[in-house]
Each structure stands twice: as structure tokens, then as C-alpha cells.
Amino acid sequence: MRSSSSSNAALSVVEIIRKGVLPKPPEVPAALREAASAALRMTLREPRPEGFPLLFSSDMRLLEPAVAFLHEHAIQRACTPETLRTYTEILYDWFDSLEQSGIAWDAVDVSDLVAYRDRMLKQPSAHTGSAFSPRTINHRVRGVLRFYVWAVRNGWLRSSVLTAHAADFPLARRAWGHHRRHYWQRVERSAFVLRQFENLPRPLTSDQARELLATLQAPYDLMARWQLYTGLRGDELLRLSVQDALGRDARKGRSDAPYRSIDVVRKGRKPGYVIASRSLLEETACYIAHERTGWTRRAARKRGRAQRAELFVNRRGLPVRKNTYQHAVQRAGAACGFRATPHLLRATFGCWMLARLERLVKQGEDINPLLIVKILMGHEHIDTTDRYLRAIAIDIHVLSHVLDTLLTERALT
């Protein structure tokens, strides 16, 4: 693939058009009314829902294999909206790069995929303006390989040279023996994957967390507090409803229990739960009674919007969007002088909880800290939780070394 210039990379050639509602006959020209009536009478076995992404080329040709791939994963496999969005972004970027370079998708060879990978190494993201991380690059390349394996398997291609290398590039995490290994530990066997090292979380300190919460405005300060106190993911946080926060016994008055368990839907539609403290629930009830009620009533009065079930809404009475919350946390962190993201708030909960549970173990409590945090954070594998334990161990080791060095220098002077 010929690498596009930075100016061309910012231009979108492939376009995503969301599927809308079919027009009614009176809404189209007279010559098309018969066709519009026939379209409304058509019965589809697996209709694509409204808002489903449709990819078109620069000359408005439907990219049928890409749409069929998304259809299978969204409709037949019932993938989550986040998974569909990820696949859409990968295919959009891949077909857009091919069209800018003048290469047909069914004539791609190994050098084209390598050039696509190298282009992401040299050019920043047109969306964020920052450089692509090795994790993002490997994720996109892995998605392209998965698409070509699917195309050959479903008859869209007779063969593809990329499928011969797909076995060298792990398409998913697998387990060998008794130990689970990540795909970046087999980089020697891959023709496309970059060297990728596991990043350990760097949790916020207590002072940084307090400063961040004081900088954030409502409702983002309460959302950040929920992540710090419960370890919820961003998507799980946005799915909370008012009923989840108030509980089933809200009409009976305030409960004196120190905490309450709240059922949530985890990543991949797995059931799970989090433990919310009474102080957090009381603060949330106050937010519902004042800010949320005022915003939703004003939206209903001015714009005629109905009441929403989502717990967190903005000042216009609409549910808080994921990107809006992320940008709010990032801006607040920058104003405080440190880096902050919603995922970092979740990681901070994991590290804080592990540190406290480790102290209980040293005091003689018969508990398994890793297993407890794994359940509370909804991790599928214990290896993911182990990253937080290693981060704590490194922090403790570094602090001990610094203190020993300072004491030694004071003794020498």
C-alpha cells in the first residue's frame, strides 16, 4: 500500500451513513411512491436496526463485504454496541486507507498491511491528534486479519494471502498449559504485530483524587466518585438507572445498612455486582432530588422531553455521553496538573482496595485479596487483577528504597 500524505490522511474518502427509517409514500416524489409503498411492505428476516452503520465508497457504492461482516456480528452474533462500534471504526479506517491509495480490497497483499501498520506509526491520529499506541495499532491490524479470514470463510474471497499469516497473529487471547499468556508474549511468531509491553496502572494518590473531585462539576464529580468507590467501568457507570441508586426499598425510608449491593451488567453482558457505601448512596440521592430533578423538569418544560431512566444526565436533561465524561475528567486532570482518565479512576479503586486487603492479610485475616478484587471489578481472568497487585508492590518497593536512601544520606552527613 502506498502511504498517504498527512494532508490526505485527514480527508475521509469512505463514508459511514447510519441506516434510517424508510420514507412514507407522500414524502417522496410521485415517480417513487410506488417503490416506497413496496419497500414498506417488504418483510425481512433479519432487518438491520435504525442507526446501523453502512459503509460507502467515494462514488457511493455500498461496501457489501464490510456491511455483511458488521451485520453478522451485530445481528446474528448479537455483539454489544461497543463491539460493533469497534469493528466499524477498524473497517472504516482500513477501507478509507485502501481507497486513498487506490488499492482494491480484494487485491491486498502482505506489503499493503505492513504499510498500513507503518503509516499509523508515523502519522498521528486524525481524531485525537496524538500518536497511535502499539496496543491500538495491533488491535486494528488484528481486526483487519479477522475480517479477511471471515471473507474467505463466507465466500466473499476465494483466497487471501493475509489468511496464511492470520495463524501467526493470535486473533484472540488463548491459554497454553496452565498459564494464560497475552498475545504480546508471542511476538516472534507474528509478521505484523509490534512489540508491546504491559503497562502497570499508576493510581492516583488520595490528595490527587480529592483535588480532581473538587475540580469536576456536577454530575461528573459524582460519576468520578462512583468509579473511585466501586470500580465501575465507564459503560457500566452510564448504564446505571435511578432505580439502581435508590433501591427497591426507597419508599420505606433511608436504610441504616453501611452498604448495599447493586446488580450491574458487566462487559460482554456478564452479570455482576458492586458494593456502594451508604455515604455514596446518600450523596447520589441528594443529586437525584436536586440537580437531576431540576435539569429533567426544565428539559420537559422547554423541550417537551420525557423523563429518562438513566441516573446521570447533563444540564439539558439528556443522558451523559461517554466521550463527554471522558473529556471532562481529562480537562479536570490537566487543570490539576496530572493525567486523569475514567479508566484510571477504576484502576485507582483496584489498587486502593488491594492495598487495604493486603494489610488485612498481614493482620491475620483469612481472605484472598486478588479474588475479592477480581469479583468486585468484574475481571474475567485473575491475571488482569494481578496487574494491580504488581503496581502496588512496585510502589511500596520504590518508596521504601527512597526512604532508605534518604536516611542513609542523613546519617552520612
JSON list of N, CA and C in Angstrom, two decimals, residues 138 142 145-146 165-174 176 182-187 189-190 193:
[
{"chain": "A", "resi": 138, "resn": "ASN", "atom": "N", "xyz": [-1.87, -2.71, 16.99]},
{"chain": "A", "resi": 138, "resn": "ASN", "atom": "CA", "xyz": [-2.05, -4.16, 16.95]},
{"chain": "A", "resi": 138, "resn": "ASN", "atom": "C", "xyz": [-3.52, -4.54, 16.93]},
{"chain": "A", "resi": 142, "resn": "ARG", "atom": "N", "xyz": [-5.10, -6.64, 13.90]},
{"chain": "A", "resi": 142, "resn": "ARG", "atom": "CA", "xyz": [-5.77, -7.89, 14.24]},
{"chain": "A", "resi": 142, "resn": "ARG", "atom": "C", "xyz": [-7.20, -7.90, 13.71]},
{"chain": "A", "resi": 145, "resn": "LEU", "atom": "N", "xyz": [-7.13, -8.60, 9.91]},
{"chain": "A", "resi": 145, "resn": "LEU", "atom": "CA", "xyz": [-6.90, -10.02, 9.64]},
{"chain": "A", "resi": 145, "resn": "LEU", "atom": "C", "xyz": [-8.14, -10.84, 9.93]},
{"chain": "A", "resi": 146, "resn": "ARG", "atom": "N", "xyz": [-8.84, -10.50, 10.98]},
{"chain": "A", "resi": 146, "resn": "ARG", "atom": "CA", "xyz": [-10.07, -11.22, 11.30]},
{"chain": "A", "resi": 146, "resn": "ARG", "atom": "C", "xyz": [-11.10, -11.04, 10.18]},
{"chain": "A", "resi": 165, "resn": "HIS", "atom": "N", "xyz": [-1.19, -15.69, 7.06]},
{"chain": "A", "resi": 165, "resn": "HIS", "atom": "CA", "xyz": [-0.45, -15.12, 8.18]},
{"chain": "A", "resi": 165, "resn": "HIS", "atom": "C", "xyz": [-1.32, -14.91, 9.40]},
{"chain": "A", "resi": 166, "resn": "ALA", "atom": "N", "xyz": [-2.63, -15.15, 9.25]},
{"chain": "A", "resi": 166, "resn": "ALA", "atom": "CA", "xyz": [-3.51, -14.92, 10.40]},
{"chain": "A", "resi": 166, "resn": "ALA", "atom": "C", "xyz": [-3.21, -15.89, 11.53]},
{"chain": "A", "resi": 167, "resn": "ALA", "atom": "N", "xyz": [-2.76, -17.11, 11.18]},
{"chain": "A", "resi": 167, "resn": "ALA", "atom": "CA", "xyz": [-2.43, -18.08, 12.23]},
{"chain": "A", "resi": 167, "resn": "ALA", "atom": "C", "xyz": [-1.21, -17.64, 13.02]},
{"chain": "A", "resi": 168, "resn": "ASP", "atom": "N", "xyz": [-0.33, -16.84, 12.39]},
{"chain": "A", "resi": 168, "resn": "ASP", "atom": "CA", "xyz": [0.84, -16.34, 13.10]},
{"chain": "A", "resi": 168, "resn": "ASP", "atom": "C", "xyz": [0.50, -15.18, 14.01]},
{"chain": "A", "resi": 169, "resn": "PHE", "atom": "N", "xyz": [-0.65, -14.58, 13.80]},
{"chain": "A", "resi": 169, "resn": "PHE", "atom": "CA", "xyz": [-1.08, -13.42, 14.58]},
{"chain": "A", "resi": 169, "resn": "PHE", "atom": "C", "xyz": [-2.27, -13.85, 15.42]},
{"chain": "A", "resi": 170, "resn": "PRO", "atom": "N", "xyz": [-2.11, -14.05, 16.71]},
{"chain": "A", "resi": 170, "resn": "PRO", "atom": "CA", "xyz": [-3.23, -14.51, 17.53]},
{"chain": "A", "resi": 170, "resn": "PRO", "atom": "C", "xyz": [-4.41, -13.57, 17.43]},
{"chain": "A", "resi": 171, "resn": "LEU", "atom": "N", "xyz": [-5.55, -14.07, 16.98]},
{"chain": "A", "resi": 171, "resn": "LEU", "atom": "CA", "xyz": [-6.73, -13.24, 16.82]},
{"chain": "A", "resi": 171, "resn": "LEU", "atom": "C", "xyz": [-7.44, -13.02, 18.14]},
{"chain": "A", "resi": 172, "resn": "ALA", "atom": "N", "xyz": [-7.13, -13.82, 19.11]},
{"chain": "A", "resi": 172, "resn": "ALA", "atom": "CA", "xyz": [-7.74, -13.65, 20.43]},
{"chain": "A", "resi": 172, "resn": "ALA", "atom": "C", "xyz": [-6.79, -14.20, 21.46]},
{"chain": "A", "resi": 173, "resn": "ARG", "atom": "N", "xyz": [-7.03, -13.87, 22.69]},
{"chain": "A", "resi": 173, "resn": "ARG", "atom": "CA", "xyz": [-6.19, -14.40, 23.76]},
{"chain": "A", "resi": 173, "resn": "ARG", "atom": "C", "xyz": [-6.55, -15.86, 24.01]},
{"chain": "A", "resi": 174, "resn": "ARG", "atom": "N", "xyz": [-5.53, -16.70, 24.09]},
{"chain": "A", "resi": 174, "resn": "ARG", "atom": "CA", "xyz": [-5.76, -18.12, 24.31]},
{"chain": "A", "resi": 174, "resn": "ARG", "atom": "C", "xyz": [-4.88, -18.58, 25.47]},
{"chain": "A", "resi": 176, "resn": "TRP", "atom": "N", "xyz": [-2.37, -21.55, 27.03]},
{"chain": "A", "resi": 176, "resn": "TRP", "atom": "CA", "xyz": [-1.50, -22.68, 26.75]},
{"chain": "A", "resi": 176, "resn": "TRP", "atom": "C", "xyz": [-1.08, -23.26, 28.08]},
{"chain": "A", "resi": 182, "resn": "HIS", "atom": "N", "xyz": [-0.62, -13.53, 27.25]},
{"chain": "A", "resi": 182, "resn": "HIS", "atom": "CA", "xyz": [-1.15, -12.49, 26.40]},
{"chain": "A", "resi": 182, "resn": "HIS", "atom": "C", "xyz": [-0.51, -12.58, 25.02]},
{"chain": "A", "resi": 183, "resn": "TYR", "atom": "N", "xyz": [-1.21, -12.04, 24.02]},
{"chain": "A", "resi": 183, "resn": "TYR", "atom": "CA", "xyz": [-0.73, -12.19, 22.65]},
{"chain": "A", "resi": 183, "resn": "TYR", "atom": "C", "xyz": [0.60, -11.51, 22.43]},
{"chain": "A", "resi": 184, "resn": "TRP", "atom": "N", "xyz": [0.94, -10.48, 23.26]},
{"chain": "A", "resi": 184, "resn": "TRP", "atom": "CA", "xyz": [2.20, -9.78, 23.02]},
{"chain": "A", "resi": 184, "resn": "TRP", "atom": "C", "xyz": [3.40, -10.60, 23.48]},
{"chain": "A", "resi": 185, "resn": "GLN", "atom": "N", "xyz": [3.17, -11.77, 24.12]},
{"chain": "A", "resi": 185, "resn": "GLN", "atom": "CA", "xyz": [4.27, -12.62, 24.54]},
{"chain": "A", "resi": 185, "resn": "GLN", "atom": "C", "xyz": [4.69, -13.59, 23.43]},
{"chain": "A", "resi": 186, "resn": "ARG", "atom": "N", "xyz": [4.05, -13.49, 22.25]},
{"chain": "A", "resi": 186, "resn": "ARG", "atom": "CA", "xyz": [4.41, -14.36, 21.14]},
{"chain": "A", "resi": 186, "resn": "ARG", "atom": "C", "xyz": [4.75, -13.52, 19.92]},
{"chain": "A", "resi": 187, "resn": "VAL", "atom": "N", "xyz": [5.43, -12.42, 20.15]},
{"chain": "A", "resi": 187, "resn": "VAL", "atom": "CA", "xyz": [5.71, -11.50, 19.06]},
{"chain": "A", "resi": 187, "resn": "VAL", "atom": "C", "xyz": [6.64, -12.10, 18.03]},
{"chain": "A", "resi": 189, "resn": "ARG", "atom": "N", "xyz": [6.47, -14.86, 16.57]},
{"chain": "A", "resi": 189, "resn": "ARG", "atom": "CA", "xyz": [5.78, -15.67, 15.59]},
{"chain": "A", "resi": 189, "resn": "ARG", "atom": "C", "xyz": [4.86, -14.85, 14.69]},
{"chain": "A", "resi": 190, "resn": "SER", "atom": "N", "xyz": [4.79, -13.57, 14.89]},
{"chain": "A", "resi": 190, "resn": "SER", "atom": "CA", "xyz": [3.88, -12.75, 14.12]},
{"chain": "A", "resi": 190, "resn": "SER", "atom": "C", "xyz": [4.63, -11.93, 13.09]},
{"chain": "A", "resi": 193, "resn": "VAL", "atom": "N", "xyz": [2.68, -7.91, 14.14]},
{"chain": "A", "resi": 193, "resn": "VAL", "atom": "CA", "xyz": [2.48, -7.34, 15.45]},
{"chain": "A", "resi": 193, "resn": "VAL", "atom": "C", "xyz": [3.72, -6.57, 15.91]}
]
